[in-house]
Amino acid sequence: MNVGIKRKETRPVNLGGVQIGGGAPVVVQSMTCTDTRDVKSTVKQIKKLEDAGCEVVRVAVASRDAASALKNIKKKIKIPLIADIHFSDRLAIDAIEAGADGIRINPGNLPPEKIKKITKAAKSNNVVIRIGINSGSLEKDILMKYGKPSAEALVESATKNISLLEDLGFTAIKVSLKSSDVITTIKAYQMISRKMDYPLHLGLTEAGSVINAAIKSSISLGILLCDGIGDTIRVSVTGDPLLELPIAYGILRALNIRRVGPDIISCPTCGRCEVDLLKLSKEVERKLSGIRDYFKVAIMGCVVNGPGEAAEADIGIAGGKGMGFLFKKGKRIKKIREDEFIPALLDEIHLMIENKEK
Amino acid sequence: MNVGIKRKETRPVNLGGVQIGGGAPVVVQSMTCTDTRDVKSTVKQIKKLEDAGCEVVRVAVASRDAASALKNIKKKIKIPLIADIHFSDRLAIDAIEAGADGIRINPGNLPPEKIKKITKAAKSNNVVIRIGINSGSLEKDILMKYGKPSAEALVESATKNISLLEDLGFTAIKVSLKSSDVITTIKAYQMISRKMDYPLHLGLTEAGSVINAAIKSSISLGILLCDGIGDTIRVSVTGDPLLELPIAYGILRALNIRRVGPDIISCPTCGRCEVDLLKLSKEVERKLSGIRDYFKVAIMGCVVNGPGEAAEADIGIAGGKGMGFLFKKGKRIKKIREDEFIPALLDEIHLMIENKEK
């Protein structure tokens, strides 16, 4: 799956059957926004996330009822389940006993004594711990020392807590250092990556609405992944977590790290465009939204770059006045009318997918 | 305006009063999608683009009527106007005579003899030329030599055409090497930037719908800008060009290169969230959409990261159950009800902007 960048070698951890780090493909995560106690709604959301390509899911565990709900959630889903824990060692231990595959702890609100208890429970149950540092909730003493949640401050918090777990002989560790600031996020991960070889969970926190989240996550995760850093990623979006997965896979696809889902190339349209390109490209995007196979589709509006781009794609349309040329693997195969664009493209795409599966 | 990254030194060019390169702030461009012959619609779209922060605008010139329309368009707009030229030296010269501030030529469809004629006209009229290489329309001989529109191929086309212009004593040059592929775009600009010091116009071509365009442009432009490369940028989006500007400014803001418009931090919401954060953040985003001042607003849903993020922002809300705390410049100033969140935030923001202007 890894077709591009040389990735930094990290230790593998086994998270409920999914390998993270150690050369495994970069794993895509998401998090539910349902009330975890509501098993039905939570499972429903996780099922949708699974269908959209989510490979590991995290749920908030803010009460003992939420922790005990994990047992029933776990039975009904296919992907590993992580409990997101703040403040309470009791909830972490409950979640581990309820069958969570991993625990995310935030050292900013869990003192060392509580972390030790959680680690012992995780160790006896083969549960992975993510040390999840966050710029919004750093330990008070570290925040005082650095004056703000800088990259250095995030790294100090992570390093200190890694040692705490290692002292207990625990190494099934993942680490994240999320900041809401793009540059701090990049610096923090670059620094920690030079210091240790535990797998890194990349994310930019509190990234905002879908466009802002796409911008900030693409820059920060893009730069880190280009550096070979990152074993699992989560794109945070304010709103429906289903919006996170196309962004995550879009980043991985753009960098040739994982080729999941079609790459749709379409021109911005300009005064030269003679077909309804926006409608066309939206329609194609919608029709292809469930497909996990990778291929390149070009939908182009005029003769300037149309034939060139269409010829570089696996399948392409170069539009002209009410008509266009259909291209396949670099060859112009047919002249078609504008109303035939979508059916012709889809026919060829389905044929391509069928042939691949054979 | 440049608060972050050390930028590569380039030669300045004067594009109708706007400096590009030579240490000037990174200029944000867009392109109309109207029929350029339709002066009324084109001017209307440019006015909207100006209001949204567009600093240079490009229009397609595909006919002599389009070229002569430039004269009337130019009279009614405030920002420099660039004519996008393919195939025809006649149209380029018409556009120059009609008052275009800059010309974008595509050497892929203009043979050297035509480029020479255009260059002479540009020289006598003080018009800037962008040598606009595009992966979809590379010169046939270069495409044959490299087999595909690789970074090396794009750079060879640019280098060859820069020499052509320099041989005529012309140096009011900008250069772009756009590919629809993220990695090719990054490599091509990195290569050309080491070879010459003309200002670079960054862009990833045929980027697709708004989310895909945000992802691909943020990665490629983000990495290049982080490297100090890029003097002017255009984000291509299939659809309304107004969608391009928030992405362009979002990229520049995330990298601390230009601080235009508010930075909105909001959490992804999870099972802990007790306020309607999506509605809140959408509403705040909508209300702040016209504002060009920079400040950081945090809209957070719970006690985990809420107080920390709100305290780091210029103005912030950390929500709880039906209530929340209002933060200003790191200080908690008020406890408010959920229905007071938006008016309280907006009051404080308007106060902050007024105080800045004084």
XYZ file of C-alpha atoms in Angstrom:
716
model
C 0.000 0.000 0.000
C 2.904 2.345 0.674
C 3.870 3.563 -2.740
C 5.726 6.762 -1.955
C 7.664 8.284 0.874
C 10.208 6.341 2.950
C 8.691 6.046 6.399
C 10.464 6.240 9.706
C 10.765 2.836 11.374
C 8.697 2.514 14.522
C 7.926 -0.374 16.874
C 4.754 -2.249 16.005
C 1.868 -2.387 18.467
C -1.079 -4.730 18.084
C -4.321 -2.877 18.661
C -7.067 -5.508 18.725
C -5.667 -7.231 15.643
C -4.713 -4.083 13.745
C -0.980 -3.421 13.587
C 0.084 0.164 14.105
C 3.670 1.134 13.357
C 6.472 -1.243 12.403
C 5.918 -0.683 8.691
C 2.150 -1.303 8.626
C 0.022 0.941 6.372
C -0.942 4.235 8.041
C -4.162 3.424 9.928
C -7.125 5.818 9.661
C -9.057 6.543 12.868
C -12.114 8.511 13.842
C -14.135 9.221 16.984
C -17.859 9.081 17.628
C -19.824 12.133 18.759
C -22.754 10.188 20.176
C -23.428 9.681 23.885
C -21.477 6.471 24.501
C -24.128 5.238 26.965
C -26.549 5.159 24.027
C -25.310 1.854 22.568
C -27.728 1.873 19.636
C -26.767 5.322 18.323
C -23.075 4.738 18.975
C -23.047 1.408 17.124
C -25.025 2.966 14.266
C -22.451 5.745 13.920
C -19.530 3.293 14.124
C -21.105 1.125 11.380
C -21.296 4.177 9.125
C -17.698 5.047 9.956
C -16.598 1.477 9.161
C -18.316 1.685 5.771
C -16.513 4.961 5.086
C -13.125 3.366 5.777
C -12.590 4.010 9.483
C -10.151 1.365 10.742
C -10.049 2.146 14.474
C -12.711 4.011 16.429
C -12.544 5.937 19.684
C -15.435 6.734 22.001
C -15.604 9.122 24.952
C -15.900 7.365 28.316
C -17.108 9.977 30.755
C -19.063 7.799 33.198
C -19.194 4.252 34.530
C -22.330 3.663 32.438
C -20.370 4.668 29.339
C -17.552 2.270 30.314
C -19.922 -0.642 30.775
C -21.640 0.177 27.431
C -18.352 -0.714 25.694
C -19.048 -4.415 26.173
C -22.202 -4.230 24.050
C -20.700 -1.830 21.516
C -17.675 -4.085 21.048
C -19.896 -7.080 20.185
C -21.560 -5.257 17.317
C -18.618 -3.656 15.520
C -15.751 -5.003 13.434
C -12.967 -2.508 14.127
C -10.844 -2.040 17.269
C -12.397 0.142 19.964
C -10.526 2.766 21.972
C -11.812 4.375 25.164
C -11.024 8.056 25.551
C -10.266 8.674 29.194
C -9.846 11.881 31.176
C -9.608 12.543 34.933
C -10.469 9.029 36.149
C -8.392 5.862 36.545
C -11.583 4.067 37.593
C -13.175 4.676 34.183
C -10.019 3.510 32.403
C -9.969 0.261 34.368
C -13.711 -0.216 33.800
C -13.168 0.309 30.046
C -10.282 -2.180 29.969
C -12.404 -4.743 31.787
C -15.296 -4.075 29.387
C -13.075 -5.126 26.479
C -11.603 -1.914 25.031
C -8.689 -2.692 22.685
C -6.947 0.522 23.571
C -7.101 3.359 26.052
C -6.255 6.964 25.346
C -5.078 8.719 28.457
C -4.469 12.442 28.841
C -1.620 13.019 31.299
C -2.795 16.619 31.606
C -5.658 15.480 33.804
C -4.411 12.171 35.201
C -1.739 12.323 37.895
C 1.109 9.735 37.789
C -0.422 7.562 40.504
C -3.593 7.115 38.463
C -1.623 6.470 35.268
C 0.295 3.723 37.058
C -2.917 1.978 38.051
C -4.246 2.216 34.477
C -0.970 0.868 33.087
C -1.055 -2.186 35.340
C -4.610 -2.980 34.213
C -3.659 -2.434 30.571
C -0.652 -4.720 30.959
C -2.619 -7.647 32.360
C -5.266 -7.263 29.630
C -2.968 -6.704 26.603
C -4.475 -3.301 26.003
C -2.593 -0.580 24.115
C -2.229 2.842 25.733
C -2.052 6.052 23.767
C -0.338 8.833 25.644
C -2.467 11.616 24.216
C -0.951 15.012 24.913
C -3.136 17.987 23.981
C -2.285 21.693 23.873
C -5.569 22.517 25.592
C -4.970 20.379 28.665
C -1.256 20.184 29.413
C 0.030 19.401 32.943
C 0.018 22.619 34.975
C 3.703 22.408 35.995
C 4.851 21.998 32.377
C 2.559 24.803 31.205
C 4.030 27.040 33.957
C 7.578 26.148 32.948
C 7.104 26.969 29.241
C 4.487 29.707 29.625
C 2.417 28.275 26.772
C 1.667 24.906 25.160
C 4.732 25.039 22.875
C 6.159 22.095 20.942
C 8.846 21.715 23.630
C 6.177 21.637 26.353
C 4.146 18.956 24.523
C 7.282 16.862 23.987
C 8.324 17.153 27.647
C 4.896 15.935 28.756
C 5.048 12.969 26.350
C 8.621 12.024 27.272
C 7.889 12.139 31.003
C 4.853 9.918 30.628
C 6.561 7.449 28.303
C 9.172 6.928 31.050
C 6.442 6.406 33.619
C 4.962 3.558 31.523
C 8.371 2.097 30.638
C 9.324 1.993 34.342
C 6.396 -0.382 34.789
C 7.697 -2.549 31.929
C 4.899 -1.366 29.625
C 5.726 -0.736 25.964
C 2.426 -1.180 24.067
C 2.479 2.574 23.628
C 1.284 5.015 20.973
C 1.949 8.726 21.337
C 0.165 11.853 20.129
C 1.016 15.540 20.658
C -1.899 17.489 19.310
C -1.983 21.250 19.179
C -4.579 23.488 17.588
C -1.682 25.355 15.973
C -0.301 23.992 12.702
C 3.337 24.973 13.259
C 3.388 23.749 16.879
C 1.888 20.415 15.800
C 4.527 19.947 13.085
C 7.429 20.897 15.382
C 6.227 18.744 18.273
C 5.917 15.574 16.179
C 9.244 16.200 14.444
C 10.940 16.576 17.851
C 9.395 13.501 19.468
C 10.063 11.422 16.370
C 13.799 12.043 16.776
C 13.659 11.036 20.448
C 11.805 7.729 20.429
C 10.428 5.026 18.161
C 6.936 4.360 19.516
C 4.290 4.644 16.807
C 2.839 8.124 16.426
C -0.835 8.984 16.182
C -0.996 12.213 14.151
C -3.677 14.819 14.543
C -4.284 18.515 14.740
C -6.762 19.243 17.479
C -9.793 21.576 17.452
C -9.364 22.026 13.689
C -12.810 23.552 13.221
C -15.348 23.271 10.411
C -14.780 20.953 7.486
C -12.873 23.383 5.209
C -10.672 24.723 7.994
C -10.076 21.204 9.253
C -9.115 20.098 5.737
C -6.660 23.008 5.402
C -4.990 22.730 8.809
C -4.897 18.922 8.853
C -3.619 18.684 5.274
C -0.751 21.074 5.934
C 0.324 19.610 9.270
C -0.279 15.921 8.565
C 0.925 16.404 4.974
C 4.271 17.834 6.046
C 4.756 15.180 8.745
C 3.803 12.278 6.477
C 6.155 13.675 3.812
C 8.860 13.534 6.475
C 8.049 9.843 6.984
C 6.400 10.546 10.346
C 3.044 9.056 11.401
C 1.668 5.549 11.889
C -2.007 6.337 12.393
C -3.957 9.524 11.722
C -7.134 11.190 12.807
C -8.519 14.306 11.154
C -10.691 16.264 13.619
C -13.724 18.025 12.158
C -16.332 19.964 14.114
C -19.493 18.093 13.179
C -20.266 14.674 11.736
C -17.212 12.383 12.079
C -18.094 10.859 8.688
C -16.623 14.037 7.190
C -13.208 13.118 8.615
C -12.564 10.040 6.494
C -12.552 11.571 2.990
C -10.059 14.146 4.287
C -7.838 11.515 5.896
C -7.824 9.327 2.798
C -7.476 12.395 0.588
C -4.248 13.324 2.385
C -2.856 9.785 2.186
C -3.843 9.469 -1.482
C -2.358 12.838 -2.457
C 0.982 11.745 -1.000
C 0.837 8.247 -2.521
C 0.996 6.769 0.972
C -2.237 4.822 0.673
C -4.271 4.613 -2.482
C -7.817 4.223 -1.263
C -10.697 5.640 -3.299
C -10.670 7.383 -6.675
C -8.609 10.505 -7.327
C -10.864 12.958 -9.136
C -9.099 15.587 -11.228
C -11.291 18.419 -12.474
C -10.500 21.877 -13.750
C -11.546 25.049 -11.967
C -13.595 26.069 -15.030
C -12.991 29.457 -16.582
C -14.291 31.613 -19.418
C -13.292 28.831 -21.809
C -15.456 26.120 -20.322
C -18.284 24.971 -22.573
C -19.770 22.159 -20.494
C -21.472 22.185 -17.066
C -18.353 20.936 -15.364
C -19.355 21.646 -11.776
C -22.529 19.587 -12.108
C -20.625 16.839 -13.889
C -17.826 16.579 -11.360
C -20.227 16.709 -8.390
C -22.304 13.953 -9.945
C -19.248 11.784 -10.608
C -17.964 12.397 -7.083
C -21.336 11.406 -5.633
C -21.599 8.263 -7.761
C -18.084 7.143 -6.821
C -18.313 8.002 -3.114
C -18.569 4.417 -1.843
C -15.736 3.002 -3.953
C -12.492 2.010 -2.191
C -10.520 1.076 -5.339
C -7.938 3.588 -6.451
C -7.934 5.035 -9.964
C -7.582 8.469 -11.492
C -10.581 10.129 -13.154
C -10.184 13.405 -15.062
C -13.190 15.583 -15.851
C -12.015 18.522 -17.913
C -13.873 21.383 -19.533
C -11.898 22.503 -22.578
C -9.181 21.763 -25.093
C -6.355 23.569 -23.236
C -5.531 20.984 -20.561
C -8.399 18.583 -21.142
C -6.830 16.101 -23.542
C -3.510 16.163 -21.623
C -5.050 15.508 -18.224
C -7.562 13.004 -19.573
C -4.716 11.096 -21.207
C -2.769 10.923 -17.909
C -5.772 9.537 -16.015
C -7.042 5.957 -15.931
C -10.292 7.278 -17.294
C -11.080 10.784 -18.468
C -13.405 13.140 -20.264
C -12.184 16.178 -22.161
C -15.236 18.315 -22.850
C -15.865 20.676 -25.752
C -19.040 22.326 -27.012
C -21.830 19.916 -25.973
C -19.567 16.930 -26.632
C -16.293 15.452 -25.534
C -13.769 12.682 -25.853
C -13.612 9.689 -23.554
C -10.059 8.617 -22.688
C -8.949 5.329 -21.169
C -5.395 4.564 -20.019
C -4.000 7.353 -22.175
C -5.973 6.502 -25.310
C -8.855 8.442 -26.826
C -11.509 5.781 -27.260
C -14.786 7.525 -28.118
C -16.453 10.800 -29.039
C -19.583 11.248 -26.915
C -22.353 13.789 -26.252
C -22.446 15.730 -22.970
C -25.474 13.736 -21.750
C -23.477 10.524 -22.239
C -20.477 11.693 -20.148
C -21.573 10.244 -16.809
C -23.009 6.898 -17.975
C -19.969 6.358 -20.225
C -17.524 7.185 -17.395
C -19.359 4.973 -14.903
C -19.567 2.062 -17.346
C -15.832 2.201 -17.933
C -15.091 2.546 -14.213
C -17.223 -0.447 -13.275
C -15.573 -2.458 -16.022
C -12.146 -1.441 -14.701
C -13.046 -2.456 -11.124
C -14.470 -5.808 -12.284
C -11.328 -6.548 -14.284
C -9.148 -5.720 -11.281
C -11.112 -8.098 -9.080
C -10.679 -10.974 -11.497
C 2.601 40.769 7.405
C 5.199 38.029 7.237
C 5.334 36.671 10.734
C 6.766 33.221 10.246
C 8.896 31.388 7.767
C 12.018 32.877 6.175
C 11.155 33.361 2.524
C 13.431 32.825 -0.425
C 14.553 36.112 -1.984
C 13.118 36.695 -5.438
C 13.222 39.638 -7.846
C 10.281 42.000 -7.516
C 7.910 42.567 -10.424
C 5.349 45.349 -10.524
C 1.999 44.006 -11.659
C -0.254 47.033 -12.156
C 0.866 48.576 -8.866
C 0.971 45.332 -6.870
C 4.477 44.092 -6.073
C 5.038 40.386 -6.462
C 8.254 38.887 -5.136
C 11.175 40.815 -3.691
C 9.937 40.392 -0.123
C 6.353 41.607 -0.683
C 3.562 39.747 1.144
C 2.383 36.624 -0.696
C -0.314 37.895 -3.096
C -3.611 36.003 -3.371
C -5.065 35.541 -6.862
C -8.181 34.066 -8.375
C -9.727 33.632 -11.815
C -13.220 34.338 -13.089
C -15.420 31.625 -14.567
C -17.726 33.983 -16.454
C -17.673 34.535 -20.217
C -15.161 37.394 -20.435
C -17.127 38.999 -23.296
C -19.970 39.491 -20.824
C -18.508 42.574 -19.123
C -21.347 42.997 -16.651
C -21.190 39.447 -15.249
C -17.406 39.433 -15.250
C -17.164 42.754 -13.382
C -19.817 41.569 -10.917
C -17.809 38.433 -10.178
C -14.541 40.377 -9.849
C -16.189 42.807 -7.390
C -17.251 39.847 -5.233
C -13.745 38.413 -5.459
C -12.249 41.791 -4.441
C -14.526 41.899 -1.386
C -13.403 38.392 -0.450
C -9.732 39.427 -0.530
C -8.680 38.662 -4.101
C -5.677 40.865 -4.895
C -5.076 40.015 -8.566
C -7.621 38.563 -10.964
C -7.206 36.567 -14.156
C -9.748 36.218 -16.954
C -9.789 33.843 -19.929
C -9.238 35.578 -23.263
C -10.403 33.152 -25.917
C -11.558 35.565 -28.623
C -10.899 39.076 -29.919
C -14.207 40.178 -28.371
C -12.974 38.919 -25.011
C -9.710 40.830 -25.459
C -11.466 44.086 -26.269
C -13.830 43.603 -23.293
C -10.800 43.971 -21.001
C -10.817 47.744 -21.541
C -14.264 48.081 -19.991
C -13.617 45.503 -17.277
C -10.409 47.264 -16.264
C -12.240 50.581 -15.750
C -14.631 49.084 -13.228
C -12.323 47.058 -10.985
C -9.669 47.985 -8.426
C -7.246 45.080 -8.663
C -4.725 44.228 -11.406
C -6.112 42.281 -14.344
C -4.368 39.362 -16.031
C -5.315 37.935 -19.414
C -5.074 34.155 -19.711
C -3.810 33.370 -23.184
C -3.559 30.118 -25.101
C -2.802 29.377 -28.783
C -2.880 32.960 -30.101
C -0.275 35.751 -30.078
C -2.929 38.010 -31.641
C -5.153 37.712 -28.550
C -2.203 38.389 -26.241
C -1.317 41.566 -28.124
C -4.974 42.642 -28.197
C -5.172 42.095 -24.436
C -1.984 44.083 -23.826
C -3.338 46.927 -25.926
C -6.663 46.765 -24.073
C -4.829 47.492 -20.818
C -4.151 44.118 -19.184
C -1.590 44.448 -16.370
C -0.260 40.987 -16.969
C -0.442 38.165 -19.455
C -0.297 34.481 -18.688
C 1.105 32.516 -21.576
C 1.189 28.756 -21.901
C 4.288 27.694 -23.842
C 2.625 24.326 -24.392
C 0.392 25.863 -27.026
C 2.367 28.923 -28.160
C 5.412 28.308 -30.355
C 8.561 30.408 -29.714
C 7.861 32.771 -32.650
C 4.509 33.740 -31.165
C 5.988 34.100 -27.671
C 8.596 36.484 -29.084
C 5.903 38.709 -30.588
C 3.977 38.726 -27.298
C 7.128 39.555 -25.347
C 7.898 42.559 -27.547
C 4.384 43.929 -27.032
C 4.608 43.288 -23.277
C 7.955 45.067 -23.123
C 6.750 48.250 -24.789
C 3.648 48.331 -22.561
C 5.267 47.453 -19.200
C 3.178 44.346 -18.905
C 4.248 41.387 -16.766
C 4.340 37.922 -18.324
C 3.682 34.758 -16.399
C 5.223 31.720 -18.012
C 2.481 29.330 -17.014
C 3.545 25.720 -17.462
C 0.802 23.153 -16.950
C 1.023 19.353 -16.743
C -2.016 19.041 -19.001
C -0.559 21.002 -21.918
C 3.208 20.614 -22.022
C 5.161 21.128 -25.260
C 5.003 17.931 -27.310
C 8.792 17.543 -27.685
C 9.367 17.822 -23.924
C 6.501 15.423 -23.190
C 8.027 12.955 -25.684
C 11.458 13.290 -24.079
C 10.243 12.591 -20.522
C 7.326 10.293 -21.385
C 5.049 12.080 -18.890
C 4.591 15.549 -17.373
C 7.160 14.949 -14.622
C 8.688 17.661 -12.433
C 11.818 17.584 -14.631
C 9.690 18.052 -17.757
C 7.828 21.035 -16.269
C 11.120 22.618 -15.169
C 12.693 22.114 -18.599
C 9.741 23.845 -20.264
C 9.949 26.777 -17.827
C 13.723 27.139 -18.119
C 13.622 27.085 -21.912
C 10.960 29.772 -22.049
C 12.609 31.966 -19.425
C 15.706 32.030 -21.685
C 13.548 32.927 -24.663
C 12.208 36.000 -22.831
C 15.605 36.922 -21.357
C 17.170 36.817 -24.838
C 14.780 39.630 -25.752
C 15.885 41.595 -22.695
C 12.601 40.895 -20.908
C 12.688 40.205 -17.163
C 9.221 41.178 -15.844
C 8.607 37.477 -15.455
C 6.619 35.298 -13.085
C 6.748 31.527 -13.372
C 4.319 28.735 -12.530
C 4.652 24.964 -12.944
C 1.290 23.493 -12.142
C 0.594 19.800 -12.069
C -2.558 18.037 -10.970
C -0.313 15.755 -8.922
C 0.696 16.934 -5.433
C 4.171 15.375 -5.369
C 5.028 16.524 -8.921
C 3.920 20.077 -8.065
C 6.094 20.155 -4.942
C 9.155 18.731 -6.717
C 8.817 21.017 -9.753
C 8.669 24.221 -7.691
C 11.504 23.096 -5.427
C 13.659 22.405 -8.490
C 12.915 25.669 -10.316
C 13.377 27.673 -7.128
C 16.972 26.443 -6.885
C 17.632 27.403 -10.520
C 16.341 30.983 -10.774
C 15.039 33.904 -8.749
C 11.962 35.087 -10.677
C 8.884 35.256 -8.462
C 6.877 32.055 -8.362
C 3.121 31.792 -8.762
C 2.111 28.652 -6.835
C -0.827 26.498 -7.695
C -1.965 22.936 -8.047
C -4.045 22.573 -11.172
C -7.363 20.772 -11.697
C -7.651 20.296 -7.929
C -11.323 19.337 -8.059
C -14.206 20.041 -5.717
C -13.800 22.279 -2.701
C -12.707 19.627 -0.168
C -10.312 17.902 -2.563
C -8.955 21.282 -3.658
C -8.450 22.264 -0.013
C -6.586 19.007 0.703
C -4.329 18.981 -2.365
C -3.628 22.723 -2.347
C -2.961 22.805 1.401
C -0.437 19.976 1.203
C 1.413 21.224 -1.880
C 1.288 24.964 -1.245
C 1.779 24.364 2.483
C 4.987 22.396 1.985
C 6.331 24.896 -0.563
C 5.481 27.947 1.553
C 7.091 26.235 4.561
C 10.204 25.919 2.395
C 10.071 29.687 1.795
C 8.925 29.186 -1.809
C 6.077 31.180 -3.395
C 5.353 34.852 -4.061
C 1.744 34.644 -5.187
C -0.761 31.808 -4.886
C -3.929 30.642 -6.529
C -6.043 27.819 -5.194
C -8.057 26.184 -8.014
C -11.519 24.945 -7.117
C -14.038 23.400 -9.504
C -16.974 25.780 -9.088
C -17.437 29.288 -7.758
C -14.041 31.073 -7.551
C -15.235 32.756 -4.339
C -14.574 29.405 -2.658
C -10.864 29.756 -3.459
C -10.098 32.728 -1.218
C -10.923 31.269 2.213
C -8.688 28.308 1.337
C -5.829 30.538 0.153
C -5.998 32.741 3.248
C -6.518 29.693 5.435
C -3.227 28.233 4.203
C -1.337 31.509 4.686
C -2.876 32.017 8.145
C -2.114 28.472 9.306
C 1.548 29.022 8.446
C 1.717 32.512 9.982
C 2.672 33.909 6.573
C -0.227 36.340 6.350
C -2.682 36.909 9.110
C -5.879 37.830 7.313
C -9.241 36.914 8.817
C -10.070 35.227 12.118
C -8.666 31.836 13.078
C -11.540 29.776 14.436
C -10.584 26.940 16.752
C -13.374 24.500 17.576
C -13.362 20.986 18.935
C -14.581 17.981 16.938
C -17.251 17.353 19.606
C -17.468 13.920 21.180
C -19.540 12.019 23.698
C -18.548 14.631 26.286
C -19.975 17.644 24.496
C -22.917 19.264 26.277
C -23.575 22.244 23.996
C -24.651 22.427 20.346
C -21.129 23.161 19.201
C -21.604 22.572 15.483
C -24.439 25.097 15.314
C -22.441 27.550 17.433
C -19.261 27.324 15.402
C -21.117 27.531 12.077
C -22.965 30.603 13.292
C -19.765 32.282 14.492
C -18.014 31.419 11.221
C -20.891 32.905 9.228
C -21.010 36.078 11.323
C -17.255 36.624 11.008
C -16.997 35.765 7.314
C -16.473 39.335 6.065
C -13.848 40.315 8.645
C -10.239 40.755 7.460
C -8.703 41.397 10.915
C -6.769 38.547 12.417
C -7.590 37.151 15.839
C -8.038 33.736 17.367
C -11.496 32.590 18.478
C -11.953 29.321 20.384
C -15.349 27.648 20.621
C -15.016 24.594 22.815
C -17.549 22.070 24.043
C -16.315 20.696 27.363
C -13.992 21.025 30.334
C -11.220 18.787 28.963
C -9.556 21.158 26.496
C -12.070 24.004 26.589
C -10.547 26.230 29.272
C -7.009 25.636 27.944
C -7.819 26.490 24.324
C -10.102 29.382 25.274
C -7.306 30.813 27.402
C -4.819 30.649 24.486
C -7.208 32.462 22.128
C -7.877 36.198 21.879
C -11.468 35.410 22.655
C -12.969 32.096 23.639
C -15.910 30.158 24.979
C -15.519 26.990 27.006
C -18.948 25.378 27.141
C -20.409 23.195 29.845
C -23.980 22.065 30.566
C -26.139 24.867 29.114
C -23.573 27.466 30.193
C -19.980 28.406 29.654
C -17.148 30.753 30.439
C -16.133 33.648 28.233
C -12.349 34.122 27.997
C -10.499 37.170 26.726
C -6.735 37.341 26.190
C -6.166 34.396 28.495
C -8.470 35.612 31.280
C -11.839 34.169 32.271
C -14.108 37.199 32.326
C -17.702 36.013 32.555
C -19.990 33.037 33.138
C -22.762 33.057 30.520
C -25.750 31.016 29.391
C -25.586 29.057 26.104
C -28.019 31.480 24.410
C -25.652 34.343 25.274
C -22.564 32.682 23.702
C -22.845 34.238 20.237
C -23.905 37.788 21.187
C -21.238 37.882 23.922
C -18.521 36.648 21.537
C -19.539 39.074 18.795
C -19.694 42.032 21.217
C -16.180 41.319 22.419
C -14.888 40.801 18.878
C -16.343 44.078 17.622
C -14.880 45.847 20.658
C -11.489 44.279 19.915
C -11.600 45.381 16.252
C -12.654 48.923 17.202
C -9.825 49.175 19.720
C -7.325 47.979 17.115
C -8.478 50.608 14.643
C -8.054 53.421 17.151
